[in-house]
Coordinates of C-alpha atoms (C1' of nucleotides) in Angstrom, one line a residue:
Chain C
M86 CA 50.0 -61.7 -1.5
T87 CA 47.3 -59.9 0.4
G88 CA 45.6 -57.3 -1.6
H89 CA 43.6 -58.6 -4.5
V90 CA 42.7 -55.6 -6.5
P91 CA 42.1 -57.0 -9.9
P92 CA 40.9 -53.8 -11.5
P93 CA 43.6 -51.4 -10.4
L94 CA 42.7 -49.3 -13.4
R95 CA 45.2 -46.8 -12.3
P96 CA 46.8 -45.5 -15.5
P97 CA 50.5 -45.9 -16.1
E98 CA 51.0 -42.8 -14.0
A99 CA 54.7 -41.9 -14.2
R100 CA 55.7 -41.7 -10.6
T101 CA 56.7 -38.2 -9.7
T102 CA 57.4 -39.0 -6.0
L103 CA 60.2 -41.4 -5.4
P104 CA 58.9 -44.5 -3.7
L105 CA 60.2 -44.7 -0.2
A106 CA 59.4 -48.4 0.0
P107 CA 59.7 -50.3 -3.3
T108 CA 56.0 -51.2 -3.3
G109 CA 55.0 -52.4 -6.7
E110 CA 51.6 -50.8 -6.5
P111 CA 49.7 -48.9 -3.9
P112 CA 46.9 -51.2 -2.9
Q113 CA 45.7 -48.5 -0.5
L114 CA 41.9 -48.3 -0.7
R115 CA 39.8 -45.4 0.2
A116 CA 38.5 -45.7 3.8
D117 CA 35.0 -46.7 2.9
A118 CA 36.2 -49.2 0.3
A119 CA 38.5 -50.9 2.8
R120 CA 35.7 -51.1 5.2
N121 CA 33.4 -52.7 2.6
R122 CA 36.2 -55.1 1.6
T123 CA 36.4 -56.5 5.1
R124 CA 32.7 -56.6 5.4
L125 CA 32.4 -58.6 2.2
L126 CA 35.1 -61.0 3.3
D127 CA 33.4 -61.5 6.7
A128 CA 30.0 -62.0 5.1
A129 CA 31.4 -64.4 2.5
S130 CA 33.3 -66.5 5.1
R131 CA 30.1 -66.7 7.2
L132 CA 27.9 -67.7 4.3
L133 CA 30.5 -70.2 3.3
T134 CA 30.4 -72.1 6.5
E135 CA 26.6 -71.8 6.7
C136 CA 25.6 -72.7 3.2
G137 CA 28.7 -74.2 1.5
A138 CA 30.6 -73.0 -1.4
A139 CA 28.1 -74.2 -4.0
N140 CA 25.3 -71.9 -2.5
L141 CA 27.5 -68.9 -2.2
T142 CA 26.3 -66.4 -4.8
M143 CA 27.8 -63.0 -5.4
E144 CA 24.4 -61.4 -4.8
S145 CA 23.9 -63.1 -1.5
V146 CA 27.4 -62.0 -0.3
A147 CA 26.6 -58.5 -1.3
A148 CA 23.3 -58.5 0.5
A149 CA 24.8 -60.0 3.6
A150 CA 27.4 -57.4 3.7
G151 CA 24.9 -54.7 3.0
V152 CA 26.4 -53.4 -0.2
G153 CA 25.5 -53.5 -3.9
K154 CA 26.4 -56.3 -6.2
G155 CA 28.6 -54.1 -8.3
T156 CA 30.8 -53.4 -5.3
V157 CA 31.6 -57.1 -4.9
F158 CA 32.7 -57.4 -8.5
R159 CA 34.7 -54.1 -8.4
R160 CA 36.6 -55.3 -5.4
F161 CA 37.3 -58.9 -6.3
G162 CA 36.9 -59.0 -10.1
D163 CA 34.8 -62.2 -10.2
R164 CA 33.6 -65.1 -8.1
A165 CA 36.9 -66.9 -8.3
G166 CA 38.7 -63.7 -7.1
L167 CA 36.5 -63.5 -4.1
L168 CA 37.1 -67.1 -3.2
L169 CA 40.8 -66.7 -3.8
A170 CA 40.8 -63.7 -1.4
L171 CA 39.2 -65.9 1.2
L172 CA 41.9 -68.5 0.8
D173 CA 44.6 -65.9 0.9
H174 CA 44.7 -65.4 4.7
R175 CA 45.2 -69.1 5.4
E176 CA 47.8 -69.3 2.7
E177 CA 50.0 -66.7 4.4
Q178 CA 50.4 -69.0 7.3
L179 CA 51.8 -71.7 5.0
Q180 CA 54.0 -69.3 3.3
A181 CA 55.4 -68.1 6.6
A182 CA 56.1 -71.7 7.6
F183 CA 58.2 -72.5 4.6
L184 CA 59.8 -69.1 4.1
S185 CA 60.8 -68.3 7.6
G186 CA 59.4 -71.0 9.9
P187 CA 61.4 -73.6 11.8
P188 CA 63.3 -76.5 10.0
P189 CA 62.9 -78.9 8.4
L190 CA 60.3 -76.9 6.4
G191 CA 61.8 -73.5 7.0
P192 CA 65.4 -72.3 6.4
G193 CA 68.1 -74.0 8.4
A194 CA 67.7 -77.5 7.1
P195 CA 69.4 -78.7 4.0
A196 CA 67.5 -78.2 0.8
A197 CA 66.7 -81.9 0.4
E198 CA 65.1 -82.1 3.8
R199 CA 63.1 -79.0 3.1
L200 CA 61.9 -80.5 -0.1
H201 CA 60.8 -83.7 1.7
A202 CA 58.9 -81.6 4.2
F203 CA 57.2 -79.4 1.7
G204 CA 54.7 -82.0 0.3
P205 CA 53.2 -83.1 3.6
A206 CA 53.0 -79.5 4.7
V207 CA 50.9 -78.6 1.7
L208 CA 48.8 -81.7 1.9
R209 CA 48.0 -81.0 5.5
H210 CA 47.5 -77.3 5.0
E211 CA 44.9 -77.8 2.3
R212 CA 43.3 -80.8 3.9
N213 CA 40.3 -78.9 5.2
Q214 CA 39.9 -76.4 2.5
H215 CA 39.2 -78.7 -0.5
P216 CA 35.7 -77.4 -1.2
L217 CA 36.7 -73.8 -1.2
I218 CA 39.8 -74.4 -3.3
L219 CA 38.0 -76.5 -5.8
A220 CA 35.2 -73.9 -6.1
S221 CA 37.8 -71.3 -6.9
R222 CA 39.1 -73.3 -9.9
T223 CA 36.8 -72.3 -12.7
D224 CA 39.4 -71.4 -15.2
P225 CA 42.0 -74.2 -15.6
L226 CA 44.7 -71.7 -16.4
R227 CA 44.1 -69.2 -13.7
N228 CA 45.8 -71.3 -11.1
Y229 CA 49.2 -70.8 -12.7
T230 CA 48.9 -67.0 -12.5
V231 CA 47.8 -66.9 -8.8
P232 CA 50.6 -65.3 -6.7
A233 CA 50.4 -68.1 -4.1
H234 CA 51.1 -70.7 -6.8
H235 CA 54.0 -68.6 -8.1
L236 CA 55.6 -68.5 -4.7
R237 CA 55.3 -72.2 -4.1
L238 CA 56.8 -72.8 -7.6
S239 CA 59.8 -70.5 -7.2
H240 CA 60.4 -71.9 -3.7
I241 CA 60.5 -75.5 -5.0
T242 CA 62.6 -74.5 -7.9
M243 CA 65.1 -72.9 -5.6
L244 CA 65.2 -76.0 -3.4
L245 CA 65.7 -78.2 -6.4
R246 CA 68.7 -76.1 -7.5
R247 CA 70.2 -76.1 -4.0
A248 CA 69.8 -79.8 -3.7
D249 CA 71.6 -80.2 -6.9
V250 CA 68.8 -82.2 -8.5
A251 CA 69.5 -83.0 -12.1
G252 CA 67.1 -81.9 -14.8
D253 CA 65.1 -78.9 -15.6
P254 CA 64.3 -77.3 -12.2
E255 CA 61.2 -75.3 -13.4
L256 CA 59.6 -78.3 -15.1
L257 CA 60.4 -80.6 -12.1
A258 CA 58.9 -78.0 -9.8
H259 CA 55.7 -78.0 -11.8
T260 CA 55.6 -81.8 -11.8
L261 CA 56.1 -81.9 -8.0
L262 CA 53.4 -79.4 -7.4
G263 CA 51.1 -81.2 -9.8
S264 CA 51.5 -84.4 -7.8
I265 CA 50.0 -82.7 -4.8
D266 CA 47.5 -80.6 -6.6
T267 CA 44.2 -80.1 -4.7
A268 CA 42.0 -81.5 -7.4
L269 CA 44.2 -84.7 -7.7
V270 CA 44.5 -85.1 -4.0
H271 CA 40.7 -84.7 -3.5
H272 CA 40.0 -87.2 -6.2
L273 CA 42.5 -89.7 -4.8
T274 CA 41.4 -89.4 -1.2
E275 CA 37.6 -89.0 -1.7
E276 CA 36.9 -91.0 -4.8
R277 CA 39.6 -93.6 -4.7
G278 CA 39.8 -93.9 -0.9
I279 CA 43.6 -93.4 -0.8
P280 CA 44.7 -92.2 2.6
L281 CA 46.7 -89.0 3.0
E282 CA 49.6 -91.0 4.4
R283 CA 50.0 -92.9 1.2
L284 CA 50.2 -89.7 -0.7
E285 CA 52.9 -88.4 1.7
E286 CA 54.9 -91.6 1.1
G287 CA 54.4 -91.1 -2.6
W288 CA 55.8 -87.6 -2.3
H289 CA 58.9 -88.8 -0.4
H290 CA 59.5 -91.5 -2.9
L291 CA 59.2 -89.1 -5.8
V292 CA 61.5 -86.5 -4.2
T293 CA 64.0 -89.3 -3.4
R294 CA 63.8 -90.6 -6.9
L295 CA 64.6 -87.2 -8.4
G296 CA 67.8 -87.3 -6.5
A297 CA 67.2 -85.4 -3.3
T298 CA 68.5 -87.9 -0.8
R299 CA 67.8 -87.2 2.8
Chain S
M1462 CA 34.7 -94.4 -25.2
T1463 CA 32.3 -93.2 -27.8
G1464 CA 28.8 -92.9 -26.5
H1465 CA 28.3 -90.1 -24.1
V1466 CA 24.8 -90.6 -22.7
P1467 CA 25.0 -88.7 -19.4
P1468 CA 21.3 -89.0 -18.5
P1469 CA 20.6 -92.7 -19.2
L1470 CA 17.7 -92.3 -16.8
R1471 CA 16.8 -95.9 -17.5
P1472 CA 15.5 -97.2 -14.1
P1473 CA 17.4 -100.0 -12.4
E1474 CA 15.3 -102.3 -14.6
A1475 CA 16.1 -105.9 -13.5
R1476 CA 17.1 -107.5 -16.7
T1477 CA 14.6 -110.1 -17.8
T1478 CA 16.3 -111.0 -21.0
L1479 CA 19.8 -112.3 -20.6
P1480 CA 22.3 -110.1 -22.3
L1481 CA 23.8 -111.8 -25.4
A1482 CA 26.7 -109.5 -25.3
P1483 CA 27.9 -108.3 -21.9
T1484 CA 27.2 -104.7 -22.8
G1485 CA 27.2 -102.6 -19.7
E1486 CA 24.4 -100.4 -21.1
P1487 CA 22.6 -100.1 -24.4
P1488 CA 23.6 -96.7 -25.8
Q1489 CA 21.4 -97.5 -28.7
L1490 CA 19.5 -94.3 -29.5
R1491 CA 16.2 -94.1 -31.3
A1492 CA 16.7 -93.3 -34.9
D1493 CA 15.7 -89.7 -34.7
A1494 CA 17.8 -89.2 -31.6
A1495 CA 20.9 -90.7 -33.3
R1496 CA 20.4 -88.4 -36.3
N1497 CA 20.0 -85.4 -34.1
R1498 CA 23.1 -86.4 -32.2
T1499 CA 25.3 -86.3 -35.3
R1500 CA 23.6 -83.2 -36.5
L1501 CA 24.5 -81.5 -33.2
L1502 CA 28.1 -82.7 -33.3
D1503 CA 28.5 -81.5 -36.9
A1504 CA 27.0 -78.1 -36.1
A1505 CA 29.1 -77.7 -33.0
S1506 CA 32.3 -78.6 -34.8
R1507 CA 31.4 -76.1 -37.5
L1508 CA 30.6 -73.3 -35.1
L1509 CA 33.8 -74.1 -33.2
T1510 CA 36.1 -73.5 -36.1
E1511 CA 34.1 -70.5 -37.2
C1512 CA 33.6 -68.7 -33.9
G1513 CA 35.9 -70.3 -31.4
A1514 CA 35.2 -72.2 -28.2
A1515 CA 34.4 -69.1 -26.2
N1516 CA 31.5 -68.1 -28.5
L1517 CA 30.0 -71.5 -28.7
T1518 CA 26.7 -71.4 -26.9
M1519 CA 24.4 -74.3 -26.4
E1520 CA 21.6 -72.3 -27.9
S1521 CA 23.6 -71.5 -31.0
V1522 CA 24.5 -75.1 -31.5
A1523 CA 20.9 -76.1 -31.1
A1524 CA 19.8 -73.5 -33.6
A1525 CA 22.5 -74.4 -36.1
A1526 CA 21.5 -78.1 -35.9
G1527 CA 17.8 -77.2 -36.2
V1528 CA 16.7 -78.7 -32.9
G1529 CA 15.6 -77.4 -29.6
K1530 CA 17.9 -76.4 -26.8
G1531 CA 16.5 -79.1 -24.5
T1532 CA 17.7 -81.7 -27.0
V1533 CA 21.3 -80.6 -26.7
F1534 CA 21.2 -80.9 -22.9
R1535 CA 19.3 -84.2 -23.0
R1536 CA 22.0 -85.7 -25.3
F1537 CA 25.2 -84.3 -23.8
G1538 CA 24.2 -83.4 -20.2
D1539 CA 25.9 -80.0 -20.2
R1540 CA 28.3 -77.8 -22.1
A1541 CA 31.4 -79.7 -21.0
G1542 CA 29.7 -83.0 -22.1
L1543 CA 29.2 -81.6 -25.6
L1544 CA 32.8 -80.4 -25.8
L1545 CA 34.1 -83.8 -24.5
A1546 CA 32.0 -85.6 -27.1
L1547 CA 33.7 -83.4 -29.7
L1548 CA 37.1 -84.4 -28.4
D1549 CA 36.2 -88.0 -28.3
H1550 CA 36.6 -88.8 -31.9
R1551 CA 40.2 -87.5 -32.0
E1552 CA 41.0 -89.2 -28.8
E1553 CA 40.2 -92.6 -30.3
Q1554 CA 43.1 -92.2 -32.7
L1555 CA 45.5 -91.7 -29.9
Q1556 CA 44.1 -94.6 -28.1
A1557 CA 44.5 -96.8 -31.1
A1558 CA 48.1 -95.7 -31.4
F1559 CA 49.2 -96.7 -27.9
L1560 CA 46.9 -99.7 -27.5
S1561 CA 47.5 -101.4 -30.8
G1562 CA 49.7 -99.2 -33.0
P1563 CA 53.3 -99.8 -34.1
P1564 CA 56.1 -99.7 -31.5
P1565 CA 57.6 -98.0 -29.7
L1566 CA 54.3 -96.5 -28.7
G1567 CA 52.2 -99.6 -29.3
P1568 CA 52.8 -103.1 -28.1
G1569 CA 55.9 -104.8 -29.2
A1570 CA 58.5 -102.6 -27.6
P1571 CA 59.7 -103.0 -24.0
A1572 CA 57.6 -101.2 -21.4
A1573 CA 60.2 -98.6 -20.8
E1574 CA 60.4 -97.7 -24.4
R1575 CA 56.6 -97.3 -24.6
L1576 CA 56.7 -95.2 -21.5
H1577 CA 59.2 -92.8 -23.1
A1578 CA 57.2 -92.6 -26.3
F1579 CA 53.9 -91.9 -24.5
G1580 CA 54.6 -88.4 -23.3
P1581 CA 55.6 -86.9 -26.7
A1582 CA 52.7 -88.7 -28.3
V1583 CA 50.2 -87.0 -26.0
L1584 CA 51.9 -83.7 -26.3
R1585 CA 51.8 -83.8 -30.0
H1586 CA 48.2 -85.2 -30.1
E1587 CA 46.9 -82.4 -28.0
R1588 CA 49.0 -79.7 -29.5
N1589 CA 46.3 -78.3 -31.7
Q1590 CA 43.3 -78.8 -29.4
H1591 CA 44.3 -76.7 -26.4
P1592 CA 41.4 -74.3 -26.7
L1593 CA 38.8 -77.0 -26.9
I1594 CA 40.3 -79.1 -24.1
L1595 CA 40.6 -76.1 -21.9
A1596 CA 37.1 -75.0 -22.6
S1597 CA 35.9 -78.4 -21.6
R1598 CA 37.5 -78.1 -18.2
T1599 CA 35.0 -76.3 -16.0
D1600 CA 34.9 -78.7 -13.1
P1601 CA 38.4 -79.4 -11.9
L1602 CA 37.4 -82.9 -10.7
R1603 CA 35.6 -84.0 -13.8
N1604 CA 38.8 -84.7 -15.7
Y1605 CA 39.5 -87.6 -13.5
T1606 CA 36.2 -89.3 -14.3
V1607 CA 36.4 -88.9 -18.0
P1608 CA 36.9 -92.4 -19.7
A1609 CA 39.8 -91.1 -21.8
H1610 CA 41.7 -90.1 -18.7
H1611 CA 41.0 -93.4 -17.1
L1612 CA 42.3 -95.3 -20.0
R1613 CA 45.6 -93.3 -20.2
L1614 CA 46.0 -93.8 -16.5
S1615 CA 45.6 -97.5 -16.5
H1616 CA 47.8 -97.8 -19.5
I1617 CA 50.6 -95.9 -17.8
T1618 CA 50.1 -97.8 -14.6
M1619 CA 50.5 -101.1 -16.5
L1620 CA 53.6 -99.9 -18.2
L1621 CA 55.2 -98.8 -14.9
R1622 CA 54.5 -102.2 -13.5
R1623 CA 55.9 -104.0 -16.5
A1624 CA 59.0 -101.8 -16.4
D1625 CA 59.5 -102.7 -12.8
V1626 CA 59.5 -99.1 -11.7
A1627 CA 59.8 -98.9 -7.9
G1628 CA 57.1 -97.0 -6.0
D1629 CA 53.3 -96.7 -6.1
P1630 CA 52.4 -97.2 -9.7
E1631 CA 49.0 -95.5 -9.5
L1632 CA 50.4 -92.4 -7.9
L1633 CA 53.3 -92.3 -10.2
A1634 CA 51.0 -92.6 -13.2
H1635 CA 49.0 -89.6 -12.0
T1636 CA 52.2 -87.6 -11.5
L1637 CA 53.4 -88.5 -15.0
L1638 CA 50.1 -87.6 -16.6
G1639 CA 50.0 -84.4 -14.5
S1640 CA 53.4 -83.4 -15.9
I1641 CA 51.9 -83.3 -19.4
D1642 CA 48.4 -82.0 -18.5
T1643 CA 47.0 -79.7 -21.1
A1644 CA 46.5 -76.8 -18.8
L1645 CA 50.1 -77.0 -17.6
V1646 CA 51.5 -77.5 -21.1
H1647 CA 49.5 -74.6 -22.4
H1648 CA 50.7 -72.3 -19.6
L1649 CA 54.3 -73.3 -20.2
T1650 CA 54.3 -73.0 -23.9
E1651 CA 52.1 -70.0 -24.4
E1652 CA 52.7 -67.9 -21.2
R1653 CA 56.3 -68.9 -20.4
G1654 CA 57.4 -69.5 -24.0
I1655 CA 58.9 -72.9 -23.3
P1656 CA 59.1 -74.9 -26.5
L1657 CA 57.4 -78.3 -26.8
E1658 CA 60.8 -80.0 -27.3
R1659 CA 61.9 -78.9 -23.8
L1660 CA 58.8 -80.5 -22.4
E1661 CA 59.5 -83.7 -24.2
E1662 CA 63.0 -83.7 -22.8
G1663 CA 61.5 -83.1 -19.4
W1664 CA 59.3 -86.1 -19.9
H1665 CA 62.2 -88.4 -20.9
H1666 CA 64.3 -87.2 -17.9
L1667 CA 61.4 -87.8 -15.5
V1668 CA 60.7 -91.3 -16.9
T1669 CA 64.4 -92.1 -16.7
R1670 CA 64.7 -90.8 -13.2
L1671 CA 61.8 -92.9 -12.1
G1672 CA 63.8 -95.9 -13.1
A1673 CA 62.7 -96.8 -16.6
T1674 CA 65.9 -96.9 -18.4
R1675 CA 65.8 -97.2 -22.1
Chain G
dG176 C1' 35.5 -24.3 4.3
dA177 C1' 34.9 -24.5 -0.8
dC178 C1' 36.3 -26.9 -4.6
dA179 C1' 37.9 -30.5 -7.9
dT180 C1' 38.3 -35.0 -9.1
dA181 C1' 39.3 -39.6 -8.8
dA182 C1' 37.5 -43.5 -6.5
dG183 C1' 33.7 -45.9 -5.1
dT184 C1' 28.8 -47.4 -5.3
dG185 C1' 24.5 -49.9 -6.5
dG186 C1' 21.1 -51.8 -9.0
dA187 C1' 19.0 -52.3 -13.6
dC188 C1' 20.3 -55.0 -17.3
dC189 C1' 22.2 -58.8 -20.3
dG190 C1' 23.5 -63.4 -21.9
dC191 C1' 24.0 -68.0 -21.2
dA192 C1' 23.8 -72.6 -18.7
dG193 C1' 20.7 -75.5 -17.1
dT194 C1' 15.6 -77.1 -15.8
dC195 C1' 10.9 -78.4 -16.6
dC196 C1' 6.9 -80.2 -18.4
dG197 C1' 3.3 -80.9 -21.8
dC198 C1' 3.4 -82.5 -26.5
dT199 C1' 5.2 -85.6 -30.4
dT200 C1' 6.8 -89.8 -32.3
dA201 C1' 9.6 -94.0 -33.1
dA202 C1' 9.2 -98.6 -32.5
dG203 C1' 7.7 -102.8 -30.6
dT204 C1' 3.1 -106.0 -30.0
dG205 C1' -0.9 -108.6 -31.5
Chain P
dC815 C1' -2.8 -101.7 -39.2
dA816 C1' -4.3 -100.1 -34.6
dC817 C1' -2.6 -99.5 -30.3
dT818 C1' 0.7 -98.7 -26.4
dT819 C1' 4.4 -96.6 -24.3
dA820 C1' 8.8 -95.2 -23.4
dA821 C1' 11.9 -92.2 -25.5
dG822 C1' 12.6 -87.9 -27.5
dC823 C1' 11.5 -83.1 -28.2
dG824 C1' 11.4 -78.0 -27.7
dG825 C1' 11.0 -73.7 -25.9
dA826 C1' 9.4 -71.0 -22.0
dC827 C1' 11.4 -70.2 -17.6
dT828 C1' 14.8 -69.6 -13.7
dG829 C1' 19.0 -68.2 -11.5
dC830 C1' 23.4 -66.5 -11.5
dG831 C1' 27.7 -64.4 -13.2
dG832 C1' 29.2 -60.3 -15.0
dT833 C1' 28.7 -55.4 -17.2
dC834 C1' 27.4 -50.6 -17.3
dC835 C1' 26.7 -46.1 -16.1
dA836 C1' 24.6 -42.3 -13.7
dC837 C1' 25.1 -40.9 -9.0
dT838 C1' 27.6 -40.3 -4.5
dT839 C1' 31.6 -39.5 -1.6
dA840 C1' 36.3 -39.5 0.4
dT841 C1' 40.3 -37.1 0.1
dG842 C1' 43.9 -33.7 -1.2
dT843 C1' 44.5 -28.7 -2.3
dC844 C1' 44.1 -23.7 -2.0

DNA sequence: GACATAAGTGGACCGCAGTCCGCTTAAGTG
DNA sequence: CACTTAAGCGGACTGCGGTCCACTTATGTC
């Protein structure tokens, strides 16, 4: 979840040494690269609060971090990649909460309960990050390939199965996630003036209707 | 639905003449402007099939239509506006089908039937336009303000009410539309290899589960 | 410590979206 | 038809995302 290294560029490289830990890839950066990475993230996060997402240019981030523009792109691939990396840290907290946190969101509660708790948790988690999240959504398809989304999706799918909800679990999971998608939520709350509470009620109603009774 | 005139720029202009028809705005273009508009749309549509959406630049469209670049922007606002205008014509056919076409999609059938018919109709309508639709989605919020989306939304909302579906009709309508959103459908069919038929089944299941029995 | 090399760096460069503003022209008015 | 004016026009210009490649450097090896 953590290391965004879009251009791994490492050739297929048939492993000669057996992997001690089953790490998919070694995201280990060279010392200077790792230092520049954190510098860039710090600079970006500072500029973000100072100037807003709209005024955050790749060049300004590079300048603020004291590195060249090319370095930013090499590390994060593109602008969306940088913004996604900024979101990543926060996302880990949410993930920890639903993967291993206390019930009803975390394990320990019945699947239906966890399902009910999931929507409000996401809504509240993203509540203050709408601008950044929206700014990271340039390509409408990219969202589906982001690791964070994948994790949420498989989590919901798993809960739907465990709760014995009828229907296609994968499609239902997509639909559920779609109903609390940031863009939609932002539109409903900001443009239409619908309070978050009503969205939470909507989530509960939907989950109930799909057959996950509390 | 038809006239995209993003920069009307007409000042508040307290009407002195009473409007004979209650037209919100006069989208009537000057003769030369109207001619250039169709020229631009023709050129764009030609370039689109020849080079694909990705290679469609505003400058190339302008050149192909024999007008200046500024004219394209004045008429369509931005790139997305041009692409949306291209989609508009096709969209009208779909609208005609669910607003005044034959049942079960059009009026005449019970609301639940129409609801069931709506999903497959949209899926099939958009089937061949994914690239163009996706290319028009730059701003994740814009979709919600597009007239076509608004119309679909209020249509679904109306059907949900008439079918006496329990819950918040507006939120449910958003959720239903989200479940057949182009980006999602494209991802599921192209990336995940899920056939359209399965998506249609998913739609029927969802609508049924929400309480609209056939 | 000398060496090899893969990884990292930075800034010149490119293409395109979008803006600006002085010029042109369609279309009412008398 | 002469005149007025608001709408339209076009292309130079700006700013940013993204690419490229010659140069530098960290790191493992002997």
